[in-house]
Amino acid sequence: MDRSGIADILDEMGTLLELKGANPFKSRAFHNASRTVSSVPEDVIALAKSERLTTIKGIGEGIAKVITELVEHGRSKEHEELKKGIPPGLFDMMKIQGLGPKKVAFLFRQKKITSIEKLEKAAKAGELAGLEGFGRKTEQNILLGIEQLRKHSSRFHISTAEKAALEILDAVKSHPGIMRCELAGSLRRRKETIGDIDIVASARKNAVPAIMKMFTGHPSVTRVTGEGETKSSVVLSSGINCDLRIVTDAEFPFAMNYFTGSKEHNVRIRSLAREKGWSLNEYGFSAVEEEGKRGTSKRAVKCRDEADIYKAVGLPYIAPELREDAGEIERAKEGRLPELVEEGDIRGTFHCHTTYSDGRNTLKEMAEAAIALGWEYLGIADHSQVATYANGLTEERVRRQHEEIDALNATFNKFRLFKGSEVDILPDGSMDFRDAVLSRFDFVVASVHSQFKMTEAEMTKRILKAVKNKHVTMLGHLTGRLLLEREGYPVNQSEIIQAAADYGKVIEINAHPMRLDLDWRWVRIAVEKKVMISINPDSHTATGLSDVRYGVGIARKGWCAKKDVLNTRNAKDVSKLLKNE
Ligand code: DGT
Ligand code: CA
Ligand code: CA
Ligand code: ZN
């Protein structure tokens, strides 16, 4: 069993203990161990084999024994004991927003509710409202939660999908029979969430069976759902499905183009091909035999790569991120496609948290991580005072942080930290620091973190007030959505984008894979209105800085060129831009 499999089981054991009402310290130990196993730099598998797991902080004797069993036998006795008497449906129930192990265990004991279906029935029949700790409101929220869950449960965050995909892609790629091999589908188009992983490869014919075997036998595969000569399908340990298609090298560009999608984009390209007298599918172009013209039809076109395919239908190459049939084909025809921002254009970022508020790494560690990424600057933005749940900074602590930033900046060569804050937009639209404090920052990110339950008109008014505040540099995670978990609060994005344009404010693409907010469909509108975009990781760890890559994907989907993105500018230009505000 691999690391992520072990981490999942430890986590499940923690939850099982919670469901059984065990000592909270014990269940927490398992949850913590799960996080430890997936994040420590040490080789957990090797340590397990040499019985040295307890040298890792947070792994005690008991948990070490479980891990060793999992590594050696792929299962653990204690885990199986814990599972006894716990219906698997309880785990599904815990995915409903607002339902934790305590409530689920209670519903199980009191009402024998063992699945989402039974829960839904009971809630609809009004059978929960009388129970201890449950009211009409809870009942309504449960029904709402079930609806949300159904809508989202078959999709995954891009970070989860990408991690799982790259692991198995690298393995397949390493086979000597492989000629070309790439990710296709929504992952290649950098969609905000992913349904399943699509891999396309070309290979020498005699190697295909061995490659398929390697794919279906990969350690991250938990179930094989199809195995054939051209296509195999598996379920990975993260629960995500993955398809591998193997074609000849001549077919490869066509298969890539087809399986990258989107479906809507494909349909358009196919009809362009038809206009030229070809039929196009995942294997190639072939001549359409027109009536009365038999024998005179065109010969099939050979294409070495996707650019050749677009050229054959009279278009310049269209980047995968744009392939949504959202106007890209018309633009391509006019030769006016945007020159999209690239990961390599990024020179720094804003909106990062440190140990001053709820981040895990110190100022210095965050700076060092940014330097290691080759960046010229990093904008620190810890939480403001009202955010006590996130250890928000008081005015006094802001002063101390600024002293530390000044001291650190004095030690850097060609790198600087910008002083910022993620300041709460209070319910009445005012900012959570006095003007005198706000004016001490190099930049201010304004975000809503509380009181989401407002009408659209109220929320829009609240945020508009922040846009008009002269101390505010940029808006953070505009809708507050958490992908696959929580819809954003209702807000008139169009009006806010217009105001940002009028008042010269930046809007962030929050690059955290759970957020990706501003949504790319709105990024496009912001860019049209010449609103500057900042791609911010909202990272709470040093490693989280690299989440910027997901934001770059969203920026590209939103048709951002390099010039549209604040953090493609060098430190000097950024510094000038921030001062003018
Ligand atoms: P996902 O997996 O839901 O995140 O989204 P995709 O875009 O990866 O969709 P998926 O995996 O169902 O199919 C991969 C690509 O294959 C899709 O983007 C376009 C192509 N494709 C699939 N079914 C059809 C179809 O019926 N017609 C056409 N033209 N293309 C299709
Ligand atoms: Ca897919
Ligand atoms: Ca697929
Ligand atoms: Zn925030």
Coordinates of C-alpha atoms and ligand atoms in Angstrom, one line a residue:
M1 CA 0.0 0.0 0.0
D2 CA 1.3 3.5 -0.8
R3 CA 1.4 6.6 1.3
S4 CA -1.9 8.1 0.3
G5 CA -3.6 4.7 0.9
I6 CA -2.2 4.5 4.4
A7 CA -3.1 8.1 5.1
D8 CA -6.7 7.4 4.0
I9 CA -7.0 4.4 6.3
L10 CA -5.6 6.3 9.3
D11 CA -8.0 9.1 8.7
E12 CA -10.9 6.6 8.4
M13 CA -9.8 5.0 11.7
G14 CA -9.9 8.4 13.3
T15 CA -13.4 8.9 12.1
L16 CA -14.5 5.4 13.1
L17 CA -13.3 6.1 16.6
E18 CA -15.3 9.3 16.6
L19 CA -18.4 7.4 15.4
K20 CA -17.9 5.0 18.2
G21 CA -17.6 7.8 20.7
A22 CA -14.1 6.9 21.7
N23 CA -11.7 9.2 23.6
P24 CA -11.3 12.3 21.4
F25 CA -7.5 12.3 22.0
K26 CA -7.3 8.9 20.4
S27 CA -9.3 9.8 17.3
R28 CA -7.4 13.0 16.9
A29 CA -4.1 11.1 17.1
F30 CA -5.2 9.1 14.1
H31 CA -6.3 12.1 12.1
N32 CA -3.0 13.8 12.9
A33 CA -1.0 10.7 11.9
S34 CA -2.9 10.7 8.6
R35 CA -1.8 14.2 7.8
T36 CA 1.7 13.4 9.0
V37 CA 2.1 10.4 6.8
S38 CA 1.0 12.3 3.7
S39 CA 3.2 15.3 4.4
V40 CA 6.5 14.3 6.1
P41 CA 9.6 14.4 3.9
E42 CA 10.8 11.0 5.3
D43 CA 10.2 7.8 3.4
V44 CA 7.4 6.4 5.4
I45 CA 7.4 3.0 3.7
A46 CA 11.1 2.4 4.3
L47 CA 10.8 3.5 7.9
A48 CA 8.0 1.0 8.4
K49 CA 10.0 -1.8 6.9
S50 CA 12.9 -1.0 9.3
E51 CA 10.6 -0.5 12.3
R52 CA 11.7 3.1 12.8
L53 CA 8.3 4.8 12.3
T54 CA 8.2 6.1 15.9
T55 CA 11.2 8.4 15.0
I56 CA 8.6 10.5 13.2
K57 CA 7.0 13.1 15.5
G58 CA 3.4 12.3 16.2
I59 CA 3.6 8.6 15.4
G60 CA 3.3 6.5 18.6
E61 CA 3.7 2.7 19.0
G62 CA 0.1 1.9 18.4
I63 CA -0.2 3.8 15.1
A64 CA 3.2 2.6 14.0
K65 CA 2.0 -0.9 14.3
V66 CA -1.0 -0.2 12.1
I67 CA 1.1 1.4 9.5
T68 CA 3.6 -1.5 9.4
E69 CA 0.7 -3.9 9.0
L70 CA -0.7 -1.8 6.1
V71 CA 2.7 -1.7 4.4
E72 CA 3.3 -5.4 4.8
H73 CA -0.1 -6.9 4.3
G74 CA -2.2 -4.1 2.8
R75 CA -4.7 -4.3 5.7
S76 CA -4.8 -3.8 9.4
K77 CA -6.6 -5.9 12.1
E78 CA -7.4 -2.9 14.2
H79 CA -8.9 -1.1 11.2
E80 CA -11.1 -4.1 10.5
E81 CA -12.2 -4.4 14.1
L82 CA -13.2 -0.8 14.2
K83 CA -15.3 -1.2 11.0
K84 CA -17.4 -3.9 12.6
G85 CA -20.9 -2.6 13.3
I86 CA -20.4 0.6 11.4
P87 CA -22.5 0.7 8.2
P88 CA -20.5 2.2 5.3
G89 CA -23.4 4.6 4.6
L90 CA -22.4 6.6 7.7
F91 CA -19.3 7.8 5.8
D92 CA -21.5 9.1 3.0
M93 CA -23.7 10.9 5.5
M94 CA -20.7 12.7 6.9
K95 CA -20.0 14.3 3.6
I96 CA -23.1 16.3 4.0
Q97 CA -22.3 19.9 5.1
G98 CA -22.9 20.4 8.8
L99 CA -23.1 16.7 9.7
G100 CA -20.1 15.5 11.7
P101 CA -19.4 12.1 13.3
K102 CA -21.3 13.0 16.5
K103 CA -24.6 13.8 14.8
V104 CA -24.3 10.9 12.4
A105 CA -23.6 8.4 15.2
F106 CA -26.6 9.9 17.1
L107 CA -28.9 9.5 14.1
F108 CA -27.7 5.9 13.7
R109 CA -28.3 5.0 17.3
Q110 CA -31.6 6.8 17.7
K111 CA -33.2 6.4 14.4
K112 CA -31.3 3.5 12.7
I113 CA -30.4 5.9 9.8
T114 CA -27.6 4.3 7.9
S115 CA -27.6 6.0 4.5
I116 CA -28.2 9.3 2.8
E117 CA -31.4 7.9 1.3
K118 CA -32.8 7.0 4.7
L119 CA -31.7 10.4 6.1
E120 CA -33.4 12.2 3.3
K121 CA -36.7 10.3 3.8
A122 CA -36.6 11.0 7.5
A123 CA -35.9 14.7 7.0
K124 CA -38.6 15.1 4.4
A125 CA -41.1 13.3 6.8
G126 CA -40.1 15.8 9.5
E127 CA -38.9 13.0 11.8
L128 CA -35.7 14.7 12.8
A129 CA -37.0 18.0 14.1
G130 CA -38.1 16.6 17.4
L131 CA -34.7 14.9 18.2
E132 CA -32.3 16.4 20.7
G133 CA -30.2 19.1 19.1
F134 CA -32.2 19.0 15.8
G135 CA -34.7 21.6 14.8
R136 CA -36.7 22.5 11.7
K137 CA -33.8 24.5 10.5
T138 CA -31.3 21.6 10.9
E139 CA -33.7 19.5 8.9
Q140 CA -33.8 22.0 6.1
N141 CA -30.0 22.4 6.1
I142 CA -29.6 18.6 5.8
L143 CA -31.9 18.5 2.8
L144 CA -30.0 21.4 1.2
G145 CA -26.7 19.6 2.0
I146 CA -27.9 16.4 0.4
E147 CA -28.8 18.4 -2.8
Q148 CA -25.4 20.1 -2.9
L149 CA -23.6 16.8 -2.3
R150 CA -25.4 15.1 -5.2
K151 CA -24.6 17.9 -7.5
H152 CA -20.9 17.7 -6.7
S153 CA -20.0 14.2 -5.5
S154 CA -18.9 12.8 -8.8
R155 CA -16.2 15.5 -9.4
F156 CA -12.8 16.2 -7.8
H157 CA -10.6 19.2 -7.1
I158 CA -8.0 19.8 -9.8
S159 CA -5.1 19.3 -7.3
T160 CA -6.4 15.9 -6.3
A161 CA -6.9 14.8 -9.9
E162 CA -3.6 16.2 -11.1
K163 CA -1.6 14.5 -8.3
A164 CA -3.2 11.2 -9.0
A165 CA -2.9 11.6 -12.8
L166 CA 0.8 12.6 -12.8
E167 CA 1.8 9.6 -10.7
I168 CA 0.3 7.1 -13.1
L169 CA 1.2 9.1 -16.2
D170 CA 4.9 9.1 -15.2
A171 CA 4.8 5.4 -14.7
V172 CA 3.2 4.8 -18.1
K173 CA 5.5 7.3 -19.8
S174 CA 8.6 5.4 -18.5
H175 CA 7.7 2.3 -20.5
P176 CA 10.2 2.0 -23.3
G177 CA 7.5 1.2 -25.8
I178 CA 5.8 4.5 -25.4
M179 CA 6.3 7.1 -28.1
R180 CA 4.1 10.0 -26.9
C181 CA 2.0 10.2 -23.8
E182 CA 0.0 13.1 -22.4
L183 CA -2.9 14.1 -20.2
A184 CA -6.1 15.1 -22.1
G185 CA -9.6 15.9 -21.0
S186 CA -10.7 18.6 -18.5
L187 CA -7.4 18.3 -16.7
R188 CA -5.5 19.5 -19.8
R189 CA -8.1 22.2 -20.2
R190 CA -7.5 23.2 -16.6
K191 CA -11.1 23.2 -15.6
E192 CA -11.9 24.1 -12.0
T193 CA -13.0 20.6 -11.1
I194 CA -12.4 17.3 -12.8
G195 CA -14.7 14.4 -13.5
D196 CA -12.2 11.8 -14.6
I197 CA -8.6 11.6 -15.9
D198 CA -8.0 10.9 -19.6
I199 CA -4.5 9.8 -20.7
V200 CA -3.7 9.4 -24.4
A201 CA -0.6 7.6 -25.6
S202 CA 1.0 6.3 -28.8
A203 CA 3.2 3.3 -28.6
R204 CA 4.9 0.6 -30.6
K205 CA 2.2 -2.0 -31.4
N206 CA 4.0 -5.0 -29.8
A207 CA 4.4 -3.0 -26.5
V208 CA 0.7 -2.2 -26.0
P209 CA -0.3 -5.2 -23.9
A210 CA 2.7 -4.7 -21.5
I211 CA 1.8 -1.0 -21.2
M212 CA -1.8 -1.8 -20.5
K213 CA -0.7 -4.2 -17.8
M214 CA 1.6 -1.7 -16.3
F215 CA -1.3 0.8 -16.2
T216 CA -3.8 -1.6 -14.6
G217 CA -1.2 -2.9 -12.2
H218 CA 0.0 0.5 -11.0
P219 CA 0.0 0.6 -7.1
S220 CA -2.4 3.5 -7.1
V221 CA -5.1 1.4 -8.9
T222 CA -7.8 0.0 -6.6
R223 CA -10.1 -1.5 -9.3
V224 CA -9.8 -2.3 -13.0
T225 CA -13.1 -1.5 -14.7
G226 CA -12.0 -2.3 -18.3
E227 CA -9.0 -3.7 -20.0
G228 CA -8.7 -3.8 -23.8
E229 CA -6.2 -3.3 -26.6
T230 CA -6.9 0.4 -27.2
K231 CA -8.5 1.5 -23.9
S232 CA -8.3 0.5 -20.3
S233 CA -10.1 2.1 -17.4
V234 CA -9.3 2.0 -13.7
V235 CA -10.4 3.5 -10.4
L236 CA -7.5 5.1 -8.4
S237 CA -7.1 5.2 -4.7
S238 CA -8.3 8.8 -4.6
G239 CA -11.7 7.4 -5.9
I240 CA -11.2 9.1 -9.3
N241 CA -11.6 7.1 -12.6
C242 CA -8.8 7.1 -15.1
D243 CA -8.8 6.1 -18.8
L244 CA -5.8 5.2 -20.9
R245 CA -6.1 5.2 -24.6
I246 CA -3.3 3.9 -26.8
V247 CA -3.2 4.7 -30.5
T248 CA -0.6 4.7 -33.3
D249 CA 1.7 7.6 -33.5
A250 CA 0.1 8.9 -36.7
E251 CA -3.3 8.9 -34.8
F252 CA -1.9 10.5 -31.7
P253 CA -2.6 14.2 -32.5
F254 CA -6.1 13.4 -33.5
A255 CA -6.8 11.4 -30.4
M256 CA -5.3 14.1 -28.2
N257 CA -7.4 16.7 -29.9
Y258 CA -10.6 14.6 -29.6
F259 CA -10.1 13.6 -25.9
T260 CA -8.9 17.0 -24.8
G261 CA -12.4 18.3 -25.8
S262 CA -14.4 20.0 -24.8
K263 CA -17.1 18.2 -26.6
E264 CA -18.6 21.5 -27.7
H265 CA -15.3 22.6 -29.1
N266 CA -14.8 19.3 -31.0
V267 CA -18.2 19.7 -32.6
R268 CA -17.2 23.1 -34.0
I269 CA -13.9 21.9 -35.3
R270 CA -15.5 18.9 -36.9
S271 CA -17.9 21.1 -38.7
L272 CA -15.1 23.3 -40.0
A273 CA -13.4 20.1 -41.3
R274 CA -16.6 19.2 -43.1
E275 CA -16.8 22.6 -44.8
K276 CA -13.4 21.7 -46.3
G277 CA -14.6 18.3 -47.4
W278 CA -13.2 16.2 -44.6
S279 CA -14.6 14.1 -41.9
L280 CA -12.6 14.3 -38.7
N281 CA -12.6 11.9 -35.8
E282 CA -10.3 10.7 -33.1
Y283 CA -8.1 8.8 -35.6
G284 CA -7.7 11.3 -38.4
F285 CA -9.1 13.2 -41.3
S286 CA -10.7 11.3 -44.1
A287 CA -12.3 12.5 -47.3
V288 CA -16.1 12.9 -47.4
E289 CA -17.4 11.3 -50.5
E290 CA -19.7 13.9 -52.0
E291 CA -22.4 12.8 -54.3
G292 CA -21.5 13.1 -58.0
K293 CA -17.9 13.7 -57.1
R294 CA -16.9 10.1 -56.4
G295 CA -13.2 9.5 -56.9
T296 CA -12.3 13.1 -57.0
S297 CA -12.4 13.7 -53.2
K298 CA -9.4 15.0 -51.4
R299 CA -6.8 12.7 -49.9
A300 CA -6.5 12.4 -46.1
V301 CA -4.2 15.0 -44.5
K302 CA -1.3 13.9 -42.3
C303 CA -0.8 15.8 -39.1
R304 CA 2.2 15.5 -36.8
D305 CA 0.7 17.5 -34.0
E306 CA -2.4 19.4 -33.0
A307 CA -1.2 22.6 -34.6
D308 CA -1.3 20.8 -38.0
I309 CA -4.9 19.8 -37.3
Y310 CA -5.9 23.4 -36.6
K311 CA -4.0 24.6 -39.6
A312 CA -5.8 22.1 -41.8
V313 CA -9.2 23.6 -40.8
G314 CA -7.9 27.1 -41.3
L315 CA -7.1 28.1 -37.8
P316 CA -4.1 29.0 -35.7
Y317 CA -3.3 26.7 -32.8
I318 CA -5.8 27.1 -29.9
A319 CA -4.5 26.5 -26.4
P320 CA -6.4 23.7 -24.5
E321 CA -7.5 26.1 -21.8
L322 CA -9.5 28.0 -24.4
R323 CA -11.3 25.1 -25.9
E324 CA -14.8 25.6 -24.4
D325 CA -16.6 26.9 -27.5
A326 CA -16.8 30.2 -25.7
G327 CA -15.9 32.4 -28.7
E328 CA -12.3 31.0 -29.2
I329 CA -13.1 29.7 -32.7
E330 CA -14.4 33.1 -33.9
R331 CA -11.4 34.8 -32.4
A332 CA -9.0 32.3 -33.9
K333 CA -10.6 32.9 -37.3
E334 CA -9.9 36.6 -37.0
G335 CA -6.4 35.8 -35.8
R336 CA -7.0 37.7 -32.6
L337 CA -6.5 35.0 -30.0
P338 CA -4.9 36.4 -26.8
E339 CA -1.3 35.6 -26.1
L340 CA -1.9 33.8 -22.8
V341 CA 0.0 34.3 -19.6
E342 CA 2.3 31.5 -18.7
E343 CA 3.6 30.0 -15.4
G344 CA 7.1 31.3 -16.3
D345 CA 5.8 34.9 -16.4
I346 CA 5.0 34.9 -12.7
R347 CA 7.5 37.0 -10.7
G348 CA 6.0 36.9 -7.2
T349 CA 2.6 36.8 -5.6
F350 CA 0.3 38.4 -3.0
H351 CA -2.0 37.0 -0.3
C352 CA 0.0 34.6 1.8
H353 CA -0.4 33.8 5.4
T354 CA 2.3 33.2 8.0
T355 CA 2.6 32.1 11.6
Y356 CA 1.5 35.6 12.6
S357 CA -2.0 34.5 11.8
D358 CA -3.1 31.0 10.7
G359 CA -0.2 30.1 8.4
R360 CA 2.1 27.2 9.3
N361 CA 5.4 28.8 8.2
T362 CA 7.3 31.8 9.4
L363 CA 7.8 35.0 7.4
K364 CA 11.4 33.9 6.8
E365 CA 10.4 30.4 5.6
M366 CA 7.8 31.9 3.3
A367 CA 10.3 34.3 1.8
E368 CA 12.8 31.5 1.3
A369 CA 10.2 29.4 -0.4
A370 CA 9.4 32.3 -2.7
I371 CA 13.1 32.8 -3.5
A372 CA 13.4 29.1 -4.2
L373 CA 10.7 29.4 -6.8
G374 CA 12.7 32.1 -8.5
W375 CA 10.4 34.9 -7.5
E376 CA 11.4 38.6 -6.9
Y377 CA 8.9 39.4 -4.3
L378 CA 6.2 38.0 -2.0
G379 CA 3.2 39.9 -0.6
I380 CA 2.3 38.9 2.9
A381 CA -1.3 39.2 3.9
D382 CA -2.2 37.8 7.3
H383 CA -5.7 38.1 8.7
S384 CA -7.0 41.3 10.3
Q385 CA -8.1 41.7 13.9
V386 CA -11.7 40.6 13.7
A387 CA -10.7 37.2 12.4
T388 CA -9.9 35.8 15.9
Y389 CA -10.6 32.3 14.7
A390 CA -7.6 32.7 12.4
N391 CA -5.5 34.5 14.9
G392 CA -6.0 37.8 13.2
L393 CA -3.4 40.5 13.9
T394 CA -4.0 43.4 16.3
E395 CA -2.6 46.8 15.4
E396 CA 0.3 46.1 17.8
R397 CA 1.1 42.8 16.1
V398 CA 0.9 44.5 12.7
R399 CA 3.6 46.9 13.9
R400 CA 5.8 44.1 15.0
Q401 CA 5.3 42.2 11.8
H402 CA 6.3 45.3 9.8
E403 CA 9.5 45.6 11.9
E404 CA 10.4 42.0 11.1
I405 CA 9.7 42.5 7.4
D406 CA 11.9 45.6 7.4
A407 CA 14.7 43.6 9.1
L408 CA 14.3 40.7 6.7
N409 CA 14.2 43.0 3.6
A410 CA 17.5 44.5 4.7
T411 CA 19.1 41.0 4.4
F412 CA 17.7 40.1 1.0
N413 CA 19.6 40.6 -2.3
K414 CA 17.1 41.2 -5.2
F415 CA 14.1 40.0 -3.3
R416 CA 11.6 41.8 -1.1
L417 CA 8.6 41.2 1.0
F418 CA 5.6 43.5 0.6
K419 CA 3.6 44.4 3.7
G420 CA 0.0 43.6 3.2
S421 CA -3.0 42.4 5.1
E422 CA -6.1 40.4 4.2
V423 CA -8.5 42.7 5.8
D424 CA -12.1 41.6 6.5
I425 CA -14.9 43.5 4.9
L426 CA -17.2 43.9 7.8
P427 CA -21.0 43.4 7.3
D428 CA -21.5 47.1 6.8
G429 CA -18.8 47.3 4.2
S430 CA -16.3 49.1 6.3
M431 CA -12.8 47.7 6.7
D432 CA -11.5 45.9 9.8
F433 CA -8.6 48.4 10.5
R434 CA -8.6 52.1 11.1
D435 CA -7.4 54.2 8.1
A436 CA -4.3 55.1 10.0
V437 CA -3.4 51.4 10.1
L438 CA -4.6 50.6 6.6
S439 CA -2.3 53.3 5.2
R440 CA 0.8 51.6 6.7
F441 CA 0.5 48.6 4.4
D442 CA 2.0 48.3 0.9
F443 CA -1.2 46.6 -0.2
V444 CA -4.6 45.6 1.2
V445 CA -6.6 42.5 0.1
A446 CA -10.2 43.0 1.1
S447 CA -12.2 39.8 1.7
V448 CA -15.5 38.7 3.2
H449 CA -15.1 36.0 5.9
S450 CA -18.3 36.3 8.0
Q451 CA -22.0 36.7 7.7
F452 CA -22.5 35.1 4.3
K453 CA -26.2 35.0 4.6
M454 CA -27.1 38.3 3.1
T455 CA -29.3 39.0 0.0
E456 CA -27.5 39.6 -3.2
A457 CA -28.2 43.3 -3.0
E458 CA -26.9 43.6 0.5
M459 CA -23.7 41.6 -0.2
T460 CA -23.1 43.6 -3.4
K461 CA -23.5 46.9 -1.5
R462 CA -21.1 45.6 1.2
I463 CA -18.3 44.7 -1.3
L464 CA -18.9 47.8 -3.4
K465 CA -18.1 49.9 -0.4
A466 CA -14.8 48.1 0.0
V467 CA -14.0 48.7 -3.7
K468 CA -14.5 52.4 -3.2
N469 CA -12.2 52.5 -0.1
K470 CA -9.0 54.2 -1.1
H471 CA -6.9 51.9 1.0
V472 CA -8.1 48.7 -0.7
T473 CA -5.7 47.4 -3.4
M474 CA -7.5 44.2 -4.4
L475 CA -10.5 42.0 -3.7
G476 CA -9.9 38.5 -2.3
H477 CA -11.9 35.4 -3.2
L478 CA -14.8 37.4 -4.5
T479 CA -17.7 34.9 -4.1
G480 CA -16.3 32.9 -1.1
R481 CA -17.1 29.6 -2.9
L482 CA -15.5 26.4 -1.8
L483 CA -15.5 24.1 -4.8
L484 CA -17.5 20.9 -4.4
E485 CA -18.5 22.1 -0.9
R486 CA -20.2 25.4 -0.7
E487 CA -21.6 27.8 -3.3
G488 CA -20.4 31.3 -3.1
Y489 CA -22.6 33.9 -1.4
P490 CA -24.9 35.6 -3.8
V491 CA -23.3 38.7 -5.2
N492 CA -23.6 40.8 -8.4
Q493 CA -20.2 40.0 -9.9
S494 CA -20.9 42.1 -13.0
E495 CA -21.5 45.2 -10.9
I496 CA -18.4 44.6 -8.8
I497 CA -16.2 44.1 -11.8
Q498 CA -17.4 47.3 -13.3
A499 CA -16.7 49.1 -10.1
A500 CA -13.2 47.6 -9.9
A501 CA -12.6 48.9 -13.4
D502 CA -13.9 52.4 -12.5
Y503 CA -11.9 52.6 -9.2
G504 CA -8.8 51.0 -10.6
K505 CA -8.9 48.0 -8.2
V506 CA -7.3 44.7 -8.8
I507 CA -9.3 41.4 -8.5
E508 CA -7.5 38.3 -7.4
I509 CA -7.8 34.9 -8.9
N510 CA -7.6 32.9 -5.7
A511 CA -5.4 30.0 -6.9
H512 CA -6.2 27.7 -4.0
P513 CA -7.6 24.6 -5.6
M514 CA -10.6 24.6 -3.3
R515 CA -11.5 28.2 -4.4
L516 CA -10.4 29.2 -7.9
D517 CA -12.4 32.3 -7.3
L518 CA -12.9 34.7 -9.4
D519 CA -14.4 32.0 -11.7
W520 CA -12.7 32.0 -15.2
R521 CA -15.9 32.9 -16.9
W522 CA -15.9 36.2 -15.0
V523 CA -12.1 36.6 -15.4
R524 CA -12.8 37.0 -19.0
I525 CA -15.2 39.8 -18.4
A526 CA -12.9 41.5 -15.9
V527 CA -10.1 41.4 -18.5
E528 CA -12.4 42.8 -21.2
K529 CA -13.1 45.7 -18.8
K530 CA -9.3 46.1 -18.3
V531 CA -9.4 45.1 -14.6
M532 CA -6.0 44.0 -13.4
I533 CA -5.9 40.4 -12.2
S534 CA -3.6 39.1 -9.4
I535 CA -3.0 35.4 -9.2
N536 CA -2.7 34.7 -5.5
P537 CA -2.2 31.3 -3.8
D538 CA -3.9 32.3 -0.4
S539 CA -1.3 29.9 0.9
H540 CA -1.0 28.9 4.6
T541 CA 2.2 26.9 4.0
A542 CA 5.5 27.4 2.1
T543 CA 4.7 24.5 -0.2
G544 CA 1.3 26.1 -0.9
L545 CA 2.9 28.9 -2.9
S546 CA 3.1 26.6 -5.9
D547 CA -0.7 26.5 -6.0
V548 CA -0.2 29.6 -8.2
R549 CA -0.1 27.2 -11.1
Y550 CA -3.8 26.4 -10.7
G551 CA -4.5 30.1 -10.8
V552 CA -2.4 30.4 -14.0
G553 CA -4.6 27.7 -15.5
I554 CA -7.7 29.7 -14.6
A555 CA -6.2 33.0 -15.8
R556 CA -5.5 31.3 -19.2
K557 CA -9.1 30.0 -19.3
G558 CA -10.2 33.6 -18.6
W559 CA -8.2 34.8 -21.7
C560 CA -5.6 36.7 -19.6
A561 CA -2.5 37.9 -21.3
K562 CA 0.7 38.5 -19.4
K563 CA 0.0 42.3 -19.3
D564 CA -3.4 41.6 -17.6
V565 CA -1.7 40.0 -14.6
L566 CA -0.2 42.2 -11.8
N567 CA 2.2 39.6 -10.6
T568 CA 3.9 39.2 -13.9
R569 CA 5.4 42.7 -13.3
N570 CA 8.8 43.0 -11.8
A571 CA 9.3 44.2 -8.2
K572 CA 10.0 47.8 -9.2
D573 CA 6.9 48.2 -11.3
V574 CA 4.7 46.5 -8.7
S575 CA 6.1 48.8 -6.1
K576 CA 5.3 51.8 -8.2
L577 CA 1.8 50.5 -9.0
L578 CA 1.1 49.9 -5.4
K579 CA 2.2 53.4 -4.3
N580 CA -0.1 55.1 -6.9
E581 CA -3.1 53.6 -5.3
Ligands
DGT1 P1 -14.8 15.7 -17.1 O1 -14.1 14.4 -17.2 O2 -16.2 15.6 -16.8 O3 -14.1 16.7 -16.2 O4 -14.7 16.4 -18.5 P2 -13.9 15.9 -19.9 O5 -14.0 17.1 -20.8 O6 -12.6 15.4 -19.5 O7 -14.9 14.8 -20.4 P3 -14.8 13.3 -20.7 O8 -13.8 12.7 -19.8 O9 -16.2 12.7 -20.6 O10 -14.3 13.2 -22.2 C1 -13.0 13.6 -22.6 C2 -13.2 14.3 -23.9 O11 -13.6 13.3 -24.9 C3 -14.2 15.4 -24.0 O12 -13.7 16.6 -23.5 C4 -14.5 15.4 -25.4 C5 -14.3 14.0 -25.9 N1 -15.7 13.4 -26.0 C6 -16.2 12.6 -25.1 N2 -17.5 12.2 -25.5 C7 -17.7 12.9 -26.7 C8 -18.8 13.0 -27.6 O13 -19.8 12.3 -27.4 N3 -18.6 13.8 -28.7 C9 -17.4 14.5 -28.9 N4 -17.3 15.2 -29.9 N5 -16.4 14.4 -28.0 C10 -16.5 13.6 -26.9
CA2 CA -12.2 13.6 -18.2
CA3 CA -13.0 10.2 -19.6
ZN4 ZN -9.5 34.8 2.9

